[in-house]
Coordinates of C-alpha atoms in Angstrom, one line a residue:
M1 CA 0.0 0.0 0.0
T2 CA 1.4 3.4 -1.0
N3 CA 1.7 6.3 1.5
T4 CA -1.3 8.1 -0.2
A5 CA -3.5 5.0 0.0
A6 CA -2.5 4.3 3.6
A7 CA -3.3 7.9 4.5
A8 CA -6.7 7.6 2.8
A9 CA -7.4 4.4 4.7
E10 CA -6.5 6.0 8.0
A11 CA -8.9 9.0 7.3
A12 CA -11.8 6.8 6.1
L13 CA -14.7 6.3 8.4
L14 CA -14.9 2.6 7.5
T15 CA -12.1 0.4 6.0
V16 CA -12.7 -3.2 5.0
E17 CA -9.7 -5.2 4.0
G18 CA -9.9 -8.8 2.6
L19 CA -13.1 -9.6 4.4
R20 CA -13.9 -13.3 4.3
V21 CA -17.0 -14.9 6.0
L22 CA -17.5 -18.7 6.1
L23 CA -20.5 -20.6 7.6
P24 CA -20.5 -24.3 8.6
S25 CA -21.6 -26.6 5.9
R26 CA -24.9 -28.5 6.2
T27 CA -23.1 -31.8 6.9
A28 CA -21.1 -30.0 9.6
R29 CA -24.3 -28.7 11.3
A30 CA -25.9 -32.1 11.2
S31 CA -22.8 -34.1 12.5
G32 CA -21.4 -31.5 14.8
T33 CA -18.0 -31.6 13.1
E34 CA -16.0 -28.5 12.0
S35 CA -16.4 -28.2 8.2
W36 CA -16.9 -25.1 6.2
G37 CA -18.9 -24.4 3.0
S38 CA -17.9 -21.9 0.3
P39 CA -17.2 -18.4 1.6
V40 CA -20.4 -16.3 1.6
V41 CA -18.1 -13.2 1.5
D42 CA -14.8 -13.7 -0.2
G43 CA -12.0 -11.1 -0.1
L44 CA -14.1 -8.0 0.0
S45 CA -12.2 -4.7 0.4
F46 CA -13.4 -1.1 0.3
Q47 CA -13.3 2.3 2.0
L48 CA -16.2 4.5 3.0
Q49 CA -15.7 8.2 3.8
A50 CA -17.8 10.3 6.2
G51 CA -20.8 11.8 4.3
Q52 CA -20.4 9.4 1.4
T53 CA -22.9 6.8 0.1
L54 CA -21.6 3.4 -1.1
G55 CA -24.0 1.2 -3.0
L56 CA -23.6 -2.6 -2.5
V57 CA -25.4 -4.3 -5.4
G58 CA -26.1 -8.0 -6.2
E59 CA -28.6 -10.7 -6.3
S60 CA -29.9 -12.8 -3.4
G61 CA -27.0 -14.9 -2.1
S62 CA -24.3 -12.6 -3.4
G63 CA -23.1 -11.8 0.2
K64 CA -24.6 -8.3 0.6
T65 CA -26.6 -8.9 3.8
M66 CA -23.8 -11.1 5.3
T67 CA -21.4 -8.2 4.8
A68 CA -23.9 -5.9 6.6
L69 CA -24.4 -8.4 9.5
T70 CA -20.6 -8.6 9.8
L71 CA -20.3 -4.9 10.1
M72 CA -23.0 -4.8 12.7
G73 CA -21.5 -7.7 14.7
L74 CA -24.7 -9.8 14.2
L75 CA -23.3 -12.9 12.6
P76 CA -24.1 -16.2 14.3
P77 CA -21.4 -17.4 16.8
Q78 CA -20.4 -20.4 14.6
A79 CA -19.4 -18.1 11.6
Q80 CA -15.7 -17.7 10.9
V81 CA -14.6 -14.2 9.9
E82 CA -11.2 -13.4 8.4
G83 CA -9.7 -10.1 7.3
H84 CA -9.8 -6.6 8.9
V85 CA -12.5 -4.0 9.5
Y86 CA -11.5 -0.6 10.9
F87 CA -14.0 2.0 12.1
Q88 CA -13.2 5.6 13.0
G89 CA -14.9 5.9 16.4
P90 CA -15.0 8.6 19.1
Q91 CA -11.7 7.3 20.6
G92 CA -10.0 6.9 17.3
R93 CA -9.6 4.1 14.8
V94 CA -10.6 0.6 16.2
D95 CA -10.2 -2.9 14.8
W96 CA -13.9 -3.9 14.7
L97 CA -13.3 -7.6 14.5
A98 CA -11.0 -7.6 17.5
L99 CA -13.6 -6.1 19.8
D100 CA -15.4 -8.4 22.2
P101 CA -19.3 -8.4 22.2
R102 CA -19.5 -5.9 25.2
Q103 CA -17.2 -3.4 23.4
R104 CA -19.2 -3.7 20.2
R105 CA -22.4 -2.9 22.0
R106 CA -21.0 0.6 22.8
Y107 CA -20.7 1.3 19.1
R108 CA -23.8 -0.5 17.8
G109 CA -26.8 1.9 17.7
S110 CA -24.8 5.0 18.8
Q111 CA -22.1 4.9 16.1
I112 CA -23.3 2.2 13.6
A113 CA -27.0 1.6 12.9
M114 CA -28.9 -0.5 10.5
I115 CA -32.3 -0.4 8.7
F116 CA -33.3 -4.0 8.1
Q117 CA -34.9 -5.3 4.9
E118 CA -38.2 -6.1 6.4
P119 CA -39.3 -3.4 8.8
S120 CA -42.5 -5.1 9.8
T121 CA -40.5 -8.0 11.3
A122 CA -37.8 -5.7 12.7
L123 CA -40.3 -3.9 14.8
N124 CA -42.0 -5.7 17.8
P125 CA -45.8 -6.0 17.2
L126 CA -46.5 -6.0 20.9
Y127 CA -45.2 -2.5 21.5
T128 CA -46.2 0.9 20.1
C129 CA -43.8 2.6 17.7
G130 CA -43.2 5.3 20.3
Q131 CA -42.2 2.7 23.0
Q132 CA -39.7 1.1 20.6
L133 CA -38.2 4.5 19.6
R134 CA -37.9 5.6 23.3
E135 CA -36.3 2.2 24.2
T136 CA -33.7 2.9 21.5
L137 CA -33.0 6.3 22.9
Q138 CA -32.8 5.0 26.4
A139 CA -30.3 2.4 25.5
N140 CA -28.0 4.6 23.5
T141 CA -28.2 8.0 25.1
S142 CA -28.0 9.6 28.5
L143 CA -31.2 11.7 28.1
T144 CA -33.8 12.1 30.8
P145 CA -37.3 10.6 30.4
G146 CA -38.7 14.0 29.5
E147 CA -35.9 14.7 27.0
I148 CA -36.5 11.2 25.5
R149 CA -40.2 12.0 24.9
S150 CA -39.3 15.3 23.3
R151 CA -36.6 13.7 21.2
A152 CA -39.0 11.0 19.9
V153 CA -41.4 13.7 18.7
Q154 CA -38.6 15.5 17.0
L155 CA -37.4 12.3 15.3
F156 CA -40.9 11.5 14.0
E157 CA -41.1 15.0 12.5
E158 CA -37.7 14.6 11.0
V159 CA -38.7 11.5 9.1
Q160 CA -42.0 13.3 8.1
L161 CA -44.4 11.3 10.4
S162 CA -47.1 12.8 12.6
P163 CA -46.2 12.6 16.3
Q164 CA -49.7 11.1 16.8
L165 CA -48.4 7.9 15.2
L166 CA -46.1 7.4 18.2
E167 CA -48.9 5.7 20.0
R168 CA -49.8 3.3 17.2
Y169 CA -48.7 -0.2 16.7
P170 CA -46.7 -1.3 13.6
H171 CA -49.7 -3.1 12.1
Q172 CA -51.7 0.1 12.1
L173 CA -49.3 1.8 9.7
S174 CA -48.7 1.5 6.0
G175 CA -45.5 0.0 4.5
G176 CA -43.9 3.4 3.9
Q177 CA -44.8 4.6 7.4
I178 CA -43.3 1.5 9.0
Q179 CA -40.1 2.1 7.0
R180 CA -39.9 5.7 8.3
V181 CA -40.3 4.4 11.9
A182 CA -37.4 2.0 11.3
I183 CA -35.3 4.9 9.9
A184 CA -36.2 7.1 13.0
C185 CA -35.0 4.2 15.3
A186 CA -31.8 3.9 13.3
I187 CA -30.9 7.6 13.3
A188 CA -32.1 8.2 16.9
S189 CA -28.5 8.3 18.3
N190 CA -27.0 10.2 15.4
P191 CA -24.8 7.4 14.1
K192 CA -21.8 8.1 11.9
L193 CA -22.6 5.0 9.7
L194 CA -26.1 3.9 8.5
I195 CA -26.4 0.5 6.9
A196 CA -29.6 0.4 4.8
D197 CA -30.3 -3.2 3.7
E198 CA -32.9 -3.2 0.9
P199 CA -34.9 -0.4 2.6
T200 CA -37.3 0.0 -0.4
T201 CA -38.0 -3.6 -1.3
A202 CA -41.7 -4.2 -2.3
L203 CA -42.6 -0.5 -1.7
D204 CA -44.6 1.5 -4.2
V205 CA -42.4 3.6 -6.6
T206 CA -43.8 6.8 -5.1
V207 CA -43.1 5.6 -1.5
Q208 CA -39.7 4.4 -2.7
A209 CA -38.9 7.8 -4.1
E210 CA -39.9 9.4 -0.7
I211 CA -37.7 7.0 1.2
L212 CA -34.7 7.7 -1.1
R213 CA -35.3 11.5 -0.8
L214 CA -35.6 11.2 3.0
L215 CA -32.3 9.3 3.2
A216 CA -30.5 11.8 1.0
N217 CA -31.8 14.7 3.1
L218 CA -30.9 13.0 6.4
Q219 CA -27.4 12.3 5.1
Q220 CA -26.9 15.9 4.1
Q221 CA -28.2 17.3 7.4
R222 CA -26.2 14.8 9.6
Q223 CA -23.2 14.1 7.4
M224 CA -23.7 10.4 7.8
A225 CA -22.0 7.7 5.7
I226 CA -24.5 5.3 4.2
L227 CA -23.9 1.8 3.0
F228 CA -26.9 1.2 0.7
I229 CA -27.6 -2.4 -0.1
T230 CA -29.9 -3.4 -3.0
H231 CA -30.4 -5.7 -5.9
D232 CA -31.5 -2.9 -8.2
L233 CA -28.7 -0.8 -9.9
S234 CA -31.2 1.9 -11.0
L235 CA -31.9 2.7 -7.3
V236 CA -28.1 3.0 -6.6
A237 CA -28.0 5.7 -9.3
E238 CA -30.5 7.8 -7.4
L239 CA -28.5 7.9 -4.1
A240 CA -24.9 6.5 -4.2
D241 CA -21.5 8.0 -5.0
Q242 CA -19.6 4.7 -5.4
V243 CA -20.8 1.2 -6.3
I244 CA -19.6 -2.3 -5.5
V245 CA -21.2 -5.1 -7.6
M246 CA -21.1 -8.4 -5.8
Y247 CA -21.4 -11.9 -7.3
R248 CA -21.1 -15.1 -5.3
G249 CA -19.4 -13.3 -2.4
Q250 CA -16.9 -11.4 -4.5
A251 CA -16.7 -7.8 -5.7
V252 CA -16.6 -8.1 -9.5
E253 CA -16.8 -4.4 -10.1
Q254 CA -16.0 -1.4 -8.0
A255 CA -16.2 2.2 -9.4
S256 CA -18.1 5.5 -9.3
V257 CA -21.8 5.5 -10.1
E258 CA -21.1 7.5 -13.3
Q259 CA -18.5 5.0 -14.5
V260 CA -20.6 1.9 -13.9
F261 CA -23.6 3.3 -15.8
R262 CA -21.5 4.8 -18.6
D263 CA -19.1 1.8 -19.1
P264 CA -19.8 -1.3 -17.1
R265 CA -16.8 -3.6 -17.4
H266 CA -18.0 -7.0 -16.0
P267 CA -20.6 -9.1 -17.8
Y268 CA -22.6 -9.5 -14.6
T269 CA -22.9 -5.8 -14.2
R270 CA -24.0 -5.5 -17.8
G271 CA -26.6 -8.2 -17.2
L272 CA -28.0 -6.5 -14.1
L273 CA -28.4 -3.2 -16.0
A274 CA -30.1 -5.0 -18.9
C275 CA -32.5 -7.2 -16.9
R276 CA -34.5 -4.2 -15.6
P277 CA -37.5 -3.3 -17.9
V278 CA -36.9 0.0 -19.7
L279 CA -39.6 2.6 -20.1
E280 CA -38.2 4.2 -23.3
R281 CA -38.4 1.0 -25.4
R282 CA -41.0 -1.7 -25.9
L283 CA -39.2 -5.0 -25.7
R284 CA -40.4 -8.4 -26.9
R285 CA -38.2 -10.1 -24.3
L286 CA -35.9 -9.0 -21.5
P287 CA -32.2 -9.8 -21.7
T288 CA -31.1 -12.1 -18.9
L289 CA -27.8 -12.7 -17.2
Q290 CA -27.2 -15.8 -19.4
D291 CA -27.3 -13.5 -22.5
F292 CA -24.2 -11.8 -21.1
Q293 CA -22.2 -15.0 -20.6
V294 CA -21.8 -14.6 -16.8
E295 CA -19.3 -17.2 -15.7
E296 CA -17.6 -17.4 -12.3
T297 CA -14.1 -17.2 -13.8
Q298 CA -14.9 -14.8 -16.6
E299 CA -13.2 -11.3 -16.3
Q300 CA -13.7 -9.8 -19.7
P301 CA -16.9 -8.0 -20.7
G302 CA -19.6 -10.1 -22.4
S303 CA -19.8 -10.4 -26.1
L304 CA -23.3 -8.8 -26.4
S305 CA -23.8 -5.1 -25.5
I306 CA -26.9 -3.9 -23.8
E307 CA -27.8 -1.7 -26.8
H308 CA -27.4 -4.7 -29.1
Q309 CA -29.6 -6.9 -26.9
W310 CA -32.3 -4.3 -26.9
R311 CA -32.2 -3.7 -30.6
Q312 CA -32.7 -7.5 -31.2
V313 CA -35.9 -7.6 -29.3
E314 CA -37.5 -4.2 -29.7
I315 CA -41.2 -3.9 -30.7
T316 CA -42.1 -1.2 -33.2
A317 CA -45.1 1.1 -32.7
A318 CA -46.7 -0.4 -35.8
E319 CA -46.4 -4.0 -34.4
E320 CA -47.9 -2.9 -31.1
E321 CA -50.8 -1.2 -32.7
E322 CA -51.5 -4.1 -35.1
R323 CA -51.5 -6.6 -32.1
L324 CA -53.9 -4.4 -30.1
Q325 CA -56.3 -4.1 -33.1
R326 CA -56.3 -7.9 -33.6
L327 CA -57.0 -8.5 -29.9
Q328 CA -59.9 -6.0 -29.7
S329 CA -61.5 -7.4 -32.8
Q330 CA -62.6 -10.4 -30.7
Q331 CA -65.5 -10.8 -28.2
P332 CA -64.2 -9.8 -24.7
L333 CA -63.4 -12.8 -22.4
L334 CA -64.1 -10.7 -19.3
Q335 CA -66.5 -7.7 -19.1
V336 CA -66.6 -5.7 -15.9
R337 CA -69.3 -3.0 -15.4
E338 CA -69.6 -0.6 -12.4
L339 CA -68.0 -3.1 -10.0
R340 CA -68.0 -2.1 -6.4
T341 CA -66.5 -3.7 -3.3
H342 CA -67.1 -1.8 0.0
Y343 CA -66.1 -2.6 3.5
A344 CA -67.9 -1.5 6.7
V345 CA -65.6 0.6 9.1
R346 CA -66.5 -0.4 12.7
Q347 CA -65.3 1.2 15.9
G348 CA -66.1 1.0 19.6
L349 CA -66.9 -1.7 22.1
F350 CA -69.9 -3.0 20.2
R351 CA -68.2 -2.6 16.7
R352 CA -70.9 -0.3 15.4
Q353 CA -70.5 0.8 11.7
V354 CA -69.2 4.4 11.6
G355 CA -68.3 4.5 7.9
E356 CA -67.6 2.7 4.7
L357 CA -64.3 2.0 2.9
R358 CA -64.8 2.0 -0.9
A359 CA -61.9 -0.3 -1.9
V360 CA -63.3 -0.8 -5.5
D361 CA -65.7 2.0 -6.5
G362 CA -67.5 1.7 -9.8
I363 CA -64.9 0.1 -12.1
S364 CA -65.6 -0.9 -15.7
F365 CA -63.3 -2.5 -18.3
D366 CA -63.0 -5.2 -20.9
L367 CA -60.3 -7.9 -21.2
Y368 CA -59.8 -9.7 -24.5
P369 CA -58.6 -13.3 -25.1
G370 CA -54.8 -13.5 -25.4
E371 CA -54.4 -9.9 -24.0
T372 CA -52.4 -8.7 -21.0
L373 CA -54.1 -5.9 -19.2
G374 CA -51.8 -4.2 -16.7
L375 CA -53.3 -2.9 -13.5
V376 CA -51.0 -0.4 -11.8
G377 CA -51.3 1.8 -8.7
E378 CA -50.0 2.4 -5.2
S379 CA -50.7 0.2 -2.2
G380 CA -54.2 0.7 -0.9
C381 CA -55.6 1.8 -4.3
G382 CA -57.7 -1.4 -4.5
K383 CA -55.7 -3.5 -7.0
T384 CA -55.6 -6.7 -4.9
T385 CA -59.2 -6.3 -3.8
L386 CA -60.3 -6.0 -7.5
G387 CA -58.4 -9.2 -8.3
R388 CA -59.9 -11.1 -5.5
T389 CA -63.4 -9.8 -6.2
L390 CA -63.1 -11.0 -9.8
L391 CA -62.1 -14.5 -8.4
R392 CA -65.0 -14.4 -6.0
L393 CA -62.7 -14.7 -3.0
I394 CA -64.3 -11.4 -1.8
R395 CA -68.0 -10.7 -2.2
A396 CA -68.8 -7.7 -4.5
S397 CA -71.1 -5.1 -3.2
S398 CA -72.7 -4.4 -6.6
G399 CA -71.9 -4.4 -10.3
Q400 CA -71.8 -6.9 -13.1
V401 CA -69.0 -9.3 -14.3
L402 CA -69.5 -11.3 -17.5
Y403 CA -67.0 -14.2 -18.0
D404 CA -67.3 -15.6 -21.6
G405 CA -70.9 -14.5 -21.6
D406 CA -71.8 -16.0 -18.2
E407 CA -73.0 -13.8 -15.2
W408 CA -69.9 -14.6 -13.1
L409 CA -71.0 -13.0 -9.9
R410 CA -74.4 -14.9 -9.9
L411 CA -73.3 -18.3 -11.1
P412 CA -74.8 -21.2 -9.1
P413 CA -72.2 -23.2 -7.0
Q414 CA -72.1 -26.2 -9.4
R415 CA -71.5 -24.1 -12.5
L416 CA -69.0 -21.9 -10.6
R417 CA -67.0 -24.9 -9.5
R418 CA -66.7 -26.1 -13.2
L419 CA -65.6 -22.6 -14.4
R420 CA -63.2 -21.9 -11.5
R421 CA -60.5 -24.1 -13.2
E422 CA -60.4 -21.5 -16.0
I423 CA -59.4 -18.6 -13.8
Q424 CA -56.3 -18.9 -11.6
L425 CA -54.2 -16.6 -9.4
I426 CA -50.5 -16.3 -9.0
F427 CA -49.8 -14.7 -5.6
Q428 CA -47.1 -12.1 -4.7
D429 CA -45.4 -14.3 -2.1
P430 CA -44.6 -17.8 -3.3
V431 CA -43.4 -18.8 0.2
A432 CA -46.7 -18.1 1.8
S433 CA -48.8 -19.6 -1.0
L434 CA -47.1 -23.0 -1.0
D435 CA -48.0 -25.4 1.8
P436 CA -44.7 -26.1 3.7
R437 CA -46.0 -29.6 4.6
M438 CA -46.6 -30.7 1.1
T439 CA -44.0 -31.6 -1.6
V440 CA -44.1 -29.2 -4.6
G441 CA -45.4 -32.1 -6.7
E442 CA -48.4 -32.6 -4.4
S443 CA -49.1 -28.8 -4.6
V444 CA -49.0 -28.9 -8.4
M445 CA -51.2 -32.0 -8.6
E446 CA -53.8 -30.8 -6.1
P447 CA -55.7 -28.6 -8.6
M448 CA -55.8 -31.6 -11.0
W449 CA -57.4 -33.7 -8.3
L450 CA -59.9 -31.0 -7.4
H451 CA -61.0 -30.5 -11.0
R452 CA -60.8 -34.2 -12.0
I453 CA -58.0 -33.7 -14.5
G454 CA -56.2 -36.9 -15.3
A455 CA -57.6 -40.4 -14.9
N456 CA -55.3 -41.5 -12.0
S457 CA -52.3 -40.5 -9.9
A458 CA -49.8 -41.7 -12.5
E459 CA -51.4 -39.6 -15.2
R460 CA -51.4 -36.5 -12.9
R461 CA -47.8 -37.1 -12.0
K462 CA -46.8 -37.3 -15.7
R463 CA -48.6 -34.0 -16.3
A464 CA -46.9 -32.4 -13.3
E465 CA -43.5 -33.4 -14.8
Q466 CA -44.5 -31.9 -18.1
L467 CA -45.5 -28.6 -16.4
F468 CA -42.2 -28.5 -14.5
Q469 CA -40.3 -28.9 -17.8
R470 CA -42.5 -26.1 -19.4
V471 CA -41.6 -23.6 -16.6
G472 CA -37.9 -24.6 -16.7
L473 CA -37.6 -26.8 -13.6
D474 CA -36.2 -30.3 -13.2
P475 CA -39.1 -32.9 -13.1
E476 CA -36.9 -34.9 -10.7
S477 CA -37.4 -32.2 -8.0
L478 CA -41.2 -32.9 -7.7
N479 CA -40.6 -34.7 -4.4
R480 CA -38.7 -31.9 -2.8
M481 CA -40.2 -29.4 -0.2
P482 CA -40.8 -25.7 -1.0
H483 CA -38.0 -24.5 1.4
Q484 CA -35.5 -26.4 -0.8
F485 CA -36.0 -24.0 -3.7
S486 CA -34.8 -20.5 -4.4
G487 CA -37.3 -17.6 -4.6
G488 CA -37.3 -17.6 -8.4
Q489 CA -37.8 -21.4 -8.5
R490 CA -40.7 -21.2 -6.0
Q491 CA -42.4 -18.6 -8.2
R492 CA -42.0 -21.0 -11.2
I493 CA -43.7 -23.7 -9.1
C494 CA -46.6 -21.4 -8.4
I495 CA -46.9 -20.7 -12.2
A496 CA -46.9 -24.5 -12.8
R497 CA -49.6 -24.9 -10.2
A498 CA -51.7 -22.2 -11.9
L499 CA -51.3 -23.9 -15.2
A500 CA -52.3 -27.3 -13.8
S501 CA -56.0 -26.7 -14.2
E502 CA -55.7 -25.6 -17.8
P503 CA -56.8 -22.0 -17.2
R504 CA -57.8 -19.4 -19.8
L505 CA -57.3 -16.3 -17.5
I506 CA -54.6 -15.9 -14.9
I507 CA -54.5 -13.0 -12.4
C508 CA -50.9 -12.2 -11.5
D509 CA -51.0 -10.2 -8.2
E510 CA -47.6 -8.6 -7.7
A511 CA -46.1 -11.9 -9.0
V512 CA -42.5 -10.6 -9.5
S513 CA -42.3 -7.7 -7.0
S514 CA -40.2 -9.5 -4.4
L515 CA -37.7 -11.1 -6.9
D516 CA -34.2 -10.0 -7.9
V517 CA -34.2 -8.1 -11.2
S518 CA -32.4 -11.0 -13.0
V519 CA -34.9 -13.6 -11.7
Q520 CA -37.7 -11.2 -12.4
A521 CA -36.6 -11.0 -16.1
Q522 CA -36.6 -14.8 -16.4
V523 CA -40.1 -15.1 -14.9
L524 CA -41.5 -12.2 -17.0
N525 CA -40.1 -13.9 -20.2
L526 CA -41.6 -17.2 -19.1
L527 CA -45.0 -15.6 -18.6
K528 CA -44.8 -14.1 -22.1
D529 CA -43.7 -17.5 -23.6
L530 CA -46.6 -19.3 -21.9
Q531 CA -49.1 -16.8 -23.1
E532 CA -47.9 -17.2 -26.7
E533 CA -47.8 -21.0 -26.5
L534 CA -51.1 -21.6 -24.6
G535 CA -53.1 -18.5 -25.6
L536 CA -53.4 -17.3 -22.0
T537 CA -55.0 -14.0 -20.9
Y538 CA -53.5 -12.1 -18.0
L539 CA -54.6 -9.4 -15.6
F540 CA -51.2 -8.3 -14.5
I541 CA -51.3 -6.4 -11.2
S542 CA -48.2 -4.4 -10.0
H543 CA -47.1 -1.2 -8.5
D544 CA -44.1 -1.1 -10.8
L545 CA -45.1 0.8 -14.0
S546 CA -41.9 -0.3 -15.9
V547 CA -42.7 -4.0 -15.3
V548 CA -46.4 -3.4 -16.3
K549 CA -45.4 -1.6 -19.5
F550 CA -43.1 -4.5 -20.5
M551 CA -45.8 -7.1 -20.0
S552 CA -49.0 -5.3 -21.0
D553 CA -50.9 -4.5 -24.2
R554 CA -53.0 -2.0 -22.3
I555 CA -52.5 -0.4 -18.9
M556 CA -55.2 0.6 -16.4
V557 CA -54.1 3.1 -13.7
M558 CA -56.0 2.8 -10.4
N559 CA -56.3 5.3 -7.6
R560 CA -58.5 5.2 -4.5
G561 CA -60.8 2.5 -5.9
R562 CA -61.3 4.1 -9.2
I563 CA -59.8 4.0 -12.7
E564 CA -57.8 7.1 -13.4
E565 CA -57.1 6.2 -17.1
I566 CA -56.8 3.2 -19.4
G567 CA -55.1 2.9 -22.8
P568 CA -52.3 1.3 -24.8
A569 CA -49.2 0.7 -22.8
S570 CA -46.9 3.1 -24.7
Q571 CA -49.6 5.8 -24.9
I572 CA -50.1 5.8 -21.1
Y573 CA -46.3 6.2 -20.6
Q574 CA -45.7 8.8 -23.3
Y575 CA -48.9 10.8 -23.0
P576 CA -50.3 10.4 -19.5
Q577 CA -53.6 12.3 -19.1
Q578 CA -53.8 12.4 -15.3
D579 CA -51.6 14.1 -12.8
Y580 CA -51.6 10.8 -10.7
T581 CA -50.2 8.8 -13.6
R582 CA -47.5 11.5 -14.2
R583 CA -46.4 11.2 -10.6
L584 CA -46.1 7.5 -10.8
I585 CA -44.0 7.8 -13.9
A586 CA -41.8 10.5 -12.4
A587 CA -41.1 8.4 -9.3
I588 CA -39.7 5.4 -11.3
P589 CA -35.9 5.1 -10.9
K590 CA -34.4 5.9 -14.3
G591 CA -30.9 4.7 -13.6
D592 CA -29.5 8.2 -14.2
P593 CA -26.8 9.3 -11.7
K594 CA -27.6 13.0 -12.6
R595 CA -31.0 12.6 -10.9
R596 CA -29.4 12.0 -7.5
T597 CA -30.1 15.6 -6.3
H598 CA -33.4 15.8 -8.2
L599 CA -35.6 13.1 -6.7
P600 CA -39.2 13.8 -7.6
Q601 CA -41.8 15.1 -5.2
T602 CA -44.7 12.6 -5.1
G603 CA -47.1 14.1 -2.7

């Protein structure tokens, strides 16, 4: 190390040198012997200066969160850590890995704080938000009880929350509000380093923009350093100064944000940039990591550029218009007229009705055979309620739904049971929608048994194997349990299960929102291939307009239970008619480093 580099390392708030983290292998845990698996973090080195934001990017399993847990001192006791981590604390530079647990507790919370990926599980459901914030202040500061109460109010105002919410429980807040509470707890003791682990995952684009703007403002006011962890490079462009791209525990690219977006050197980085749907183009298929020849040992850039990939699969305006005209020349498969779903709002000891929540409030639209109709809007706008009302999982208050000419909402039970096989649902969370006590083969064959598809078990088994092949899974894995698959594989299993009953219409409810961008691209391509092969019709529900635009022939924008506007996908993006739609489009991360100081207002 040169004298200049050594001086820079000494001055850095955080210096990581050759960090290597190993966890016991499965056989070691089962037998009690000492045996280590492949490193989950392998030779990671970087420096983070005070007031700087470093983006740590990669897919699930790349080592991002393990790096964060190492820096927080929260790794399991059996983990083996090698290398050096130096932190510039109040008493000078300390070797973080050499500190004992008691010494680390003096830094954790007061000097180094973390926003966890899932705030709803990071907060205790048994305590109010105020109690949890005051507990954090009590543990990390020497303030009096009165000063703690005043400081809690001040912190809530700083993260743009009403102090009245201090007395509410986490389940009484929206996703964006819960994330703000988590941020308030993290910054309560004015830490020098804030680690944000996927702080905007599964949030609406508008709420996501608000959280990014909030973090940028807090950093500017407090001169904090931020380690921002995400799987989405376009988010990093909005906030970070430097970027580290991780792949299988290693840093495969490390440079400024501008350099990474202008000239990505590693094929994995190129793939991550290309996998994200782009709003400026209409693509037939999304490029995937495999298109960029990502290999563990490869160091040279891939042979196919992002621009070349896009040009190969771009859809022209004439092709888009011709397809839409062909679809709309048919009789609609689904006709919805003035559909309403209202909920009674009850309060008090006797649960008297004091109002009414109009989740779906007079919606009308047509859906044509073979079409994908995108439904986009913020959380709470009524998207999921509409989907479940159409499936008759929720009772409609009024309105008419015609499915292939049948009065869907008034079908007798016997006729409804026969037609249910034709309308299926793919849920947002594949973990929650698969029974953990059943093999994935049993889950896929269950709809066949319910709808009497296949003469016997052997025939259903053979069909399940064919479905697994169709969605890109190994038929030999039918006997495995859901927890033995990755997130992307579990979502493919859910797609296979939806196809098992030979449906005509599939409602995709946030089916890709929790997936890595690379896995998301594979699943979206799969859904398009299946539509072309089987003639499927989709109602595609999402809060992500870029994903909806890629998938959809037409887009329907929903707000507060009503349809704001509906039209061809490209037209909605290029010429939005409503202010609400314009705000949704403005809040989408564009992957432009120049926007870092111009995050859009969404209120």
